[in-house]
Amino acid sequence: MEAWEKDESLSEANYLADVKNHRVLGEIDKVDYFEHQNHRGLAVFWTPQSSICVVENDGRYGADSISVLEINDSNFAQTEIGDRIQKSLDAAMKKQAHTEMGGYVSPYFRFGTDRKVRVRALSQNNPKQFDDVKTYCALFQGTFDVAAKKWTVTDARSITVEQDDALETAHGDLEQDLEHTTFQKEEDKAQSLDQTMNKVYRAAQFILPPARFAAVKREQIEWLKKRDAAPSTDEKCKLMEARIKALQELVW
């Protein structure tokens, strides 16, 4: 910002830097974020080895651009993947609405050991939930092969508002949510965890094949007996936290 104030001809630019070796590897394309920018954000998701990352450039309600960066010793290769995700989701919503439709995308990422990125993304057209606007939602599921620079799996389909809500919870960060939430008593925390678990369970029911979910349903029934037999509310909360995380893994 200070540089721009001195020279307004400069555009916002973001660079990838090798901090350990104190060198800039290059400018990141399609990212124009600057610190404290209003209604904007920049999120970066790294593999443990720091050899691959996903850069999510966020607008007011969702991702404006999504790119995969593959880093080597002296530079990096950037592949834009957000366009494919956006187009797939918009097509699914258009099919549901029977008219041209654009949505705001919320993506989630997982890295595999095989240099592949698993992507789940939710989209909806009514982020402020206006009563006079009909809400349409869609789900994208895909796998991007970083080495081959291509999608190996893509699937997009329309979903209901309730399914969107359940999947958003299922892809959320439980530990972070709990860290930023204050409960007056343990019973309030238990009630909140129970509501979260119910949503994640419904997400698993939607995502999993019927035969696989039937097994999960049997597991859930047995688990509920264990939870209800727990000697304290604190113990029940711990059991629910663990169960929520186990159910969240199923939606991937």
mmCIF file of C-alpha atoms in Angstrom, residues 50-239:
data_model
loop_
_atom_site.group_PDB
_atom_site.id
_atom_site.type_symbol
_atom_site.label_atom_id
_atom_site.label_comp_id
_atom_site.label_asym_id
_atom_site.label_seq_id
_atom_site.Cartn_x
_atom_site.Cartn_y
_atom_site.Cartn_z
ATOM 1 C CA SER A 50 5.704 -26.995 0.749
ATOM 2 C CA SER A 51 6.105 -28.249 -2.825
ATOM 3 C CA ILE A 52 2.505 -27.530 -3.861
ATOM 4 C CA CYS A 53 -0.058 -24.990 -2.729
ATOM 5 C CA VAL A 54 -3.512 -23.811 -3.707
ATOM 6 C CA VAL A 55 -4.047 -20.041 -3.796
ATOM 7 C CA GLU A 56 -7.629 -18.884 -3.261
ATOM 8 C CA ASN A 57 -8.267 -15.220 -4.097
ATOM 9 C CA ASP A 58 -11.550 -14.323 -2.407
ATOM 10 C CA GLY A 59 -14.098 -11.658 -3.262
ATOM 11 C CA ARG A 60 -16.995 -10.430 -1.157
ATOM 12 C CA TYR A 61 -18.914 -13.721 -1.038
ATOM 13 C CA GLY A 62 -16.655 -16.385 -2.531
ATOM 14 C CA ALA A 63 -13.576 -17.302 -4.535
ATOM 15 C CA ASP A 64 -12.708 -15.000 -7.461
ATOM 16 C CA SER A 65 -9.859 -17.213 -8.641
ATOM 17 C CA ILE A 66 -8.236 -20.503 -7.609
ATOM 18 C CA SER A 67 -4.788 -21.614 -8.760
ATOM 19 C CA VAL A 68 -2.456 -24.520 -8.068
ATOM 20 C CA LEU A 69 1.216 -23.596 -7.670
ATOM 21 C CA GLU A 70 3.898 -26.263 -8.110
ATOM 22 C CA ILE A 71 7.194 -25.037 -6.638
ATOM 23 C CA ASN A 72 10.725 -26.096 -7.597
ATOM 24 C CA ASP A 73 14.131 -24.717 -6.603
ATOM 25 C CA SER A 74 14.094 -21.458 -8.538
ATOM 26 C CA ASN A 75 10.539 -20.800 -9.749
ATOM 27 C CA PHE A 76 7.023 -22.200 -9.880
ATOM 28 C CA ALA A 77 4.363 -23.309 -12.351
ATOM 29 C CA GLN A 78 0.856 -21.911 -11.916
ATOM 30 C CA THR A 79 -2.291 -23.618 -13.180
ATOM 31 C CA GLU A 80 -5.666 -21.908 -12.891
ATOM 32 C CA ILE A 81 -8.425 -24.334 -11.812
ATOM 33 C CA GLY A 82 -11.141 -21.960 -10.625
ATOM 34 C CA ASP A 83 -12.714 -21.394 -14.043
ATOM 35 C CA ARG A 84 -13.542 -25.085 -14.457
ATOM 36 C CA ILE A 85 -15.048 -25.232 -10.979
ATOM 37 C CA GLN A 86 -17.127 -22.080 -11.540
ATOM 38 C CA LYS A 87 -18.410 -23.167 -14.951
ATOM 39 C CA SER A 88 -19.352 -26.631 -13.685
ATOM 40 C CA LEU A 89 -21.257 -25.222 -10.734
ATOM 41 C CA ASP A 90 -23.006 -22.560 -12.805
ATOM 42 C CA ALA A 91 -24.090 -25.224 -15.315
ATOM 43 C CA ALA A 92 -25.566 -27.355 -12.526
ATOM 44 C CA MET A 93 -27.459 -24.373 -11.102
ATOM 45 C CA LYS A 94 -28.662 -23.341 -14.573
ATOM 46 C CA LYS A 95 -30.092 -26.825 -15.065
ATOM 47 C CA GLN A 96 -31.993 -26.482 -11.809
ATOM 48 C CA ALA A 97 -33.181 -22.902 -12.372
ATOM 49 C CA HIS A 98 -33.852 -23.270 -16.127
ATOM 50 C CA THR A 99 -32.137 -19.930 -16.722
ATOM 51 C CA GLU A 100 -28.634 -18.439 -16.764
ATOM 52 C CA MET A 101 -27.319 -18.620 -13.223
ATOM 53 C CA GLY A 102 -24.087 -17.650 -11.504
ATOM 54 C CA GLY A 103 -23.148 -18.582 -7.963
ATOM 55 C CA TYR A 104 -20.617 -17.656 -5.300
ATOM 56 C CA VAL A 105 -18.109 -20.474 -4.805
ATOM 57 C CA SER A 106 -16.782 -21.767 -1.480
ATOM 58 C CA PRO A 107 -14.016 -24.331 -2.145
ATOM 59 C CA TYR A 108 -12.340 -26.891 0.105
ATOM 60 C CA PHE A 109 -9.105 -28.783 -0.600
ATOM 61 C CA ARG A 110 -7.274 -31.958 0.385
ATOM 62 C CA PHE A 111 -3.817 -33.018 -0.803
ATOM 63 C CA GLY A 112 -2.984 -36.618 -1.637
ATOM 64 C CA THR A 113 0.437 -38.240 -1.506
ATOM 65 C CA ASP A 114 0.183 -38.827 -5.278
ATOM 66 C CA ARG A 115 0.512 -35.098 -6.165
ATOM 67 C CA LYS A 116 -3.211 -34.794 -6.630
ATOM 68 C CA VAL A 117 -5.548 -32.206 -5.141
ATOM 69 C CA ARG A 118 -9.043 -33.226 -4.164
ATOM 70 C CA VAL A 119 -11.533 -30.367 -4.449
ATOM 71 C CA ARG A 120 -15.001 -29.969 -3.016
ATOM 72 C CA ALA A 121 -16.846 -26.724 -3.729
ATOM 73 C CA LEU A 122 -20.262 -25.365 -2.819
ATOM 74 C CA SER A 123 -22.029 -22.593 -4.692
ATOM 75 C CA GLN A 124 -25.194 -20.591 -4.219
ATOM 76 C CA ASN A 125 -26.707 -17.475 -5.765
ATOM 77 C CA ASN A 126 -28.171 -15.874 -2.639
ATOM 78 C CA PRO A 127 -25.442 -15.487 0.026
ATOM 79 C CA LYS A 128 -27.382 -12.795 1.939
ATOM 80 C CA GLN A 129 -30.487 -15.008 2.031
ATOM 81 C CA PHE A 130 -32.916 -12.408 0.739
ATOM 82 C CA ASP A 131 -36.504 -13.619 1.182
ATOM 83 C CA ASP A 132 -37.587 -12.454 -2.264
ATOM 84 C CA VAL A 133 -34.771 -14.312 -4.057
ATOM 85 C CA LYS A 134 -35.087 -18.026 -4.777
ATOM 86 C CA THR A 135 -31.937 -19.780 -3.645
ATOM 87 C CA TYR A 136 -30.173 -22.291 -5.870
ATOM 88 C CA CYS A 137 -27.209 -24.389 -4.752
ATOM 89 C CA ALA A 138 -24.721 -26.768 -6.357
ATOM 90 C CA LEU A 139 -21.900 -29.127 -5.380
ATOM 91 C CA PHE A 140 -18.635 -29.752 -7.259
ATOM 92 C CA GLN A 141 -16.385 -32.751 -6.590
ATOM 93 C CA GLY A 142 -13.141 -33.203 -8.475
ATOM 94 C CA THR A 143 -9.538 -34.383 -8.432
ATOM 95 C CA PHE A 144 -6.779 -32.354 -10.082
ATOM 96 C CA ASP A 145 -3.535 -34.053 -11.126
ATOM 97 C CA VAL A 146 -0.811 -31.475 -10.488
ATOM 98 C CA ALA A 147 1.903 -33.309 -12.450
ATOM 99 C CA ALA A 148 -0.302 -33.790 -15.524
ATOM 100 C CA LYS A 149 -1.992 -30.397 -15.049
ATOM 101 C CA LYS A 150 -5.442 -31.805 -15.732
ATOM 102 C CA TRP A 151 -8.612 -32.913 -13.994
ATOM 103 C CA THR A 152 -8.936 -36.677 -13.603
ATOM 104 C CA VAL A 153 -12.388 -36.546 -11.988
ATOM 105 C CA THR A 154 -15.074 -33.856 -12.108
ATOM 106 C CA ASP A 155 -18.717 -33.960 -11.088
ATOM 107 C CA ALA A 156 -21.186 -31.142 -10.451
ATOM 108 C CA ARG A 157 -24.824 -31.395 -9.448
ATOM 109 C CA SER A 158 -27.558 -29.243 -8.027
ATOM 110 C CA ILE A 159 -28.401 -29.655 -4.352
ATOM 111 C CA THR A 160 -30.981 -28.322 -1.934
ATOM 112 C CA VAL A 161 -30.418 -25.501 0.538
ATOM 113 C CA GLU A 162 -30.535 -28.041 3.371
ATOM 114 C CA GLN A 163 -27.888 -30.197 1.689
ATOM 115 C CA ASP A 164 -25.728 -27.111 1.108
ATOM 116 C CA ASP A 165 -25.961 -26.245 4.814
ATOM 117 C CA ALA A 166 -25.082 -29.800 5.858
ATOM 118 C CA LEU A 167 -22.119 -30.009 3.467
ATOM 119 C CA GLU A 168 -20.815 -26.608 4.557
ATOM 120 C CA THR A 169 -20.750 -27.883 8.134
ATOM 121 C CA ALA A 170 -19.204 -31.196 7.065
ATOM 122 C CA HIS A 171 -16.327 -29.407 5.312
ATOM 123 C CA GLY A 172 -15.800 -26.948 8.143
ATOM 124 C CA ASP A 173 -12.984 -26.877 10.690
ATOM 125 C CA LEU A 174 -14.479 -28.145 13.955
ATOM 126 C CA GLU A 175 -11.492 -27.263 16.134
ATOM 127 C CA GLN A 176 -11.380 -23.721 14.794
ATOM 128 C CA ASP A 177 -15.126 -23.292 15.294
ATOM 129 C CA LEU A 178 -14.884 -24.453 18.909
ATOM 130 C CA GLU A 179 -11.868 -22.238 19.524
ATOM 131 C CA HIS A 180 -13.850 -19.163 18.487
ATOM 132 C CA THR A 181 -17.060 -20.068 20.342
ATOM 133 C CA THR A 182 -17.788 -19.399 24.006
ATOM 134 C CA PHE A 183 -20.277 -21.593 25.869
ATOM 135 C CA GLN A 184 -21.772 -20.624 29.210
ATOM 136 C CA LYS A 185 -21.917 -24.246 30.330
ATOM 137 C CA GLU A 186 -20.957 -27.720 29.136
ATOM 138 C CA GLU A 187 -24.572 -28.547 28.327
ATOM 139 C CA ASP A 188 -24.633 -25.710 25.761
ATOM 140 C CA LYS A 189 -21.491 -27.077 24.141
ATOM 141 C CA ALA A 190 -23.001 -30.567 24.046
ATOM 142 C CA GLN A 191 -26.146 -29.254 22.374
ATOM 143 C CA SER A 192 -24.095 -27.370 19.760
ATOM 144 C CA LEU A 193 -21.960 -30.446 19.037
ATOM 145 C CA ASP A 194 -25.078 -32.574 18.693
ATOM 146 C CA GLN A 195 -26.488 -30.161 16.087
ATOM 147 C CA THR A 196 -23.180 -30.163 14.216
ATOM 148 C CA MET A 197 -23.020 -33.936 14.258
ATOM 149 C CA ASN A 198 -26.552 -34.224 12.883
ATOM 150 C CA LYS A 199 -25.652 -31.970 9.944
ATOM 151 C CA VAL A 200 -22.451 -33.878 9.167
ATOM 152 C CA TYR A 201 -24.365 -37.151 9.412
ATOM 153 C CA ARG A 202 -26.917 -35.851 6.880
ATOM 154 C CA ALA A 203 -24.056 -34.779 4.598
ATOM 155 C CA ALA A 204 -22.614 -38.300 4.761
ATOM 156 C CA GLN A 205 -26.054 -39.726 3.979
ATOM 157 C CA PHE A 206 -26.219 -37.540 0.875
ATOM 158 C CA ILE A 207 -22.685 -38.234 -0.362
ATOM 159 C CA LEU A 208 -22.203 -41.932 0.362
ATOM 160 C CA PRO A 209 -23.620 -44.789 -1.730
ATOM 161 C CA PRO A 210 -26.667 -46.420 -0.043
ATOM 162 C CA ALA A 211 -24.811 -49.620 0.906
ATOM 163 C CA ARG A 212 -21.912 -47.695 2.465
ATOM 164 C CA PHE A 213 -24.224 -45.389 4.370
ATOM 165 C CA ALA A 214 -26.213 -48.358 5.686
ATOM 166 C CA ALA A 215 -23.029 -49.506 7.422
ATOM 167 C CA VAL A 216 -22.420 -45.983 8.755
ATOM 168 C CA LYS A 217 -25.976 -45.897 10.086
ATOM 169 C CA ARG A 218 -25.381 -49.130 12.017
ATOM 170 C CA GLU A 219 -22.135 -47.702 13.396
ATOM 171 C CA GLN A 220 -23.955 -44.518 14.428
ATOM 172 C CA ILE A 221 -26.629 -46.444 16.317
ATOM 173 C CA GLU A 222 -23.973 -48.335 18.297
ATOM 174 C CA TRP A 223 -22.009 -45.160 18.881
ATOM 175 C CA LEU A 224 -25.072 -43.353 20.263
ATOM 176 C CA LYS A 225 -25.428 -46.051 22.900
ATOM 177 C CA LYS A 226 -21.827 -45.439 23.927
ATOM 178 C CA ARG A 227 -22.320 -41.682 24.057
ATOM 179 C CA ASP A 228 -25.527 -41.881 26.080
ATOM 180 C CA ALA A 229 -23.779 -44.126 28.578
ATOM 181 C CA ALA A 230 -20.941 -41.654 29.134
ATOM 182 C CA PRO A 231 -20.616 -40.662 32.808
ATOM 183 C CA SER A 232 -20.383 -36.873 32.259
ATOM 184 C CA THR A 233 -21.275 -34.114 29.825
ATOM 185 C CA ASP A 234 -17.592 -33.416 29.289
ATOM 186 C CA GLU A 235 -17.019 -37.026 28.255
ATOM 187 C CA LYS A 236 -20.009 -36.876 25.906
ATOM 188 C CA CYS A 237 -18.548 -33.751 24.283
ATOM 189 C CA LYS A 238 -15.220 -35.464 23.706
ATOM 190 C CA LEU A 239 -16.972 -38.444 22.142
#
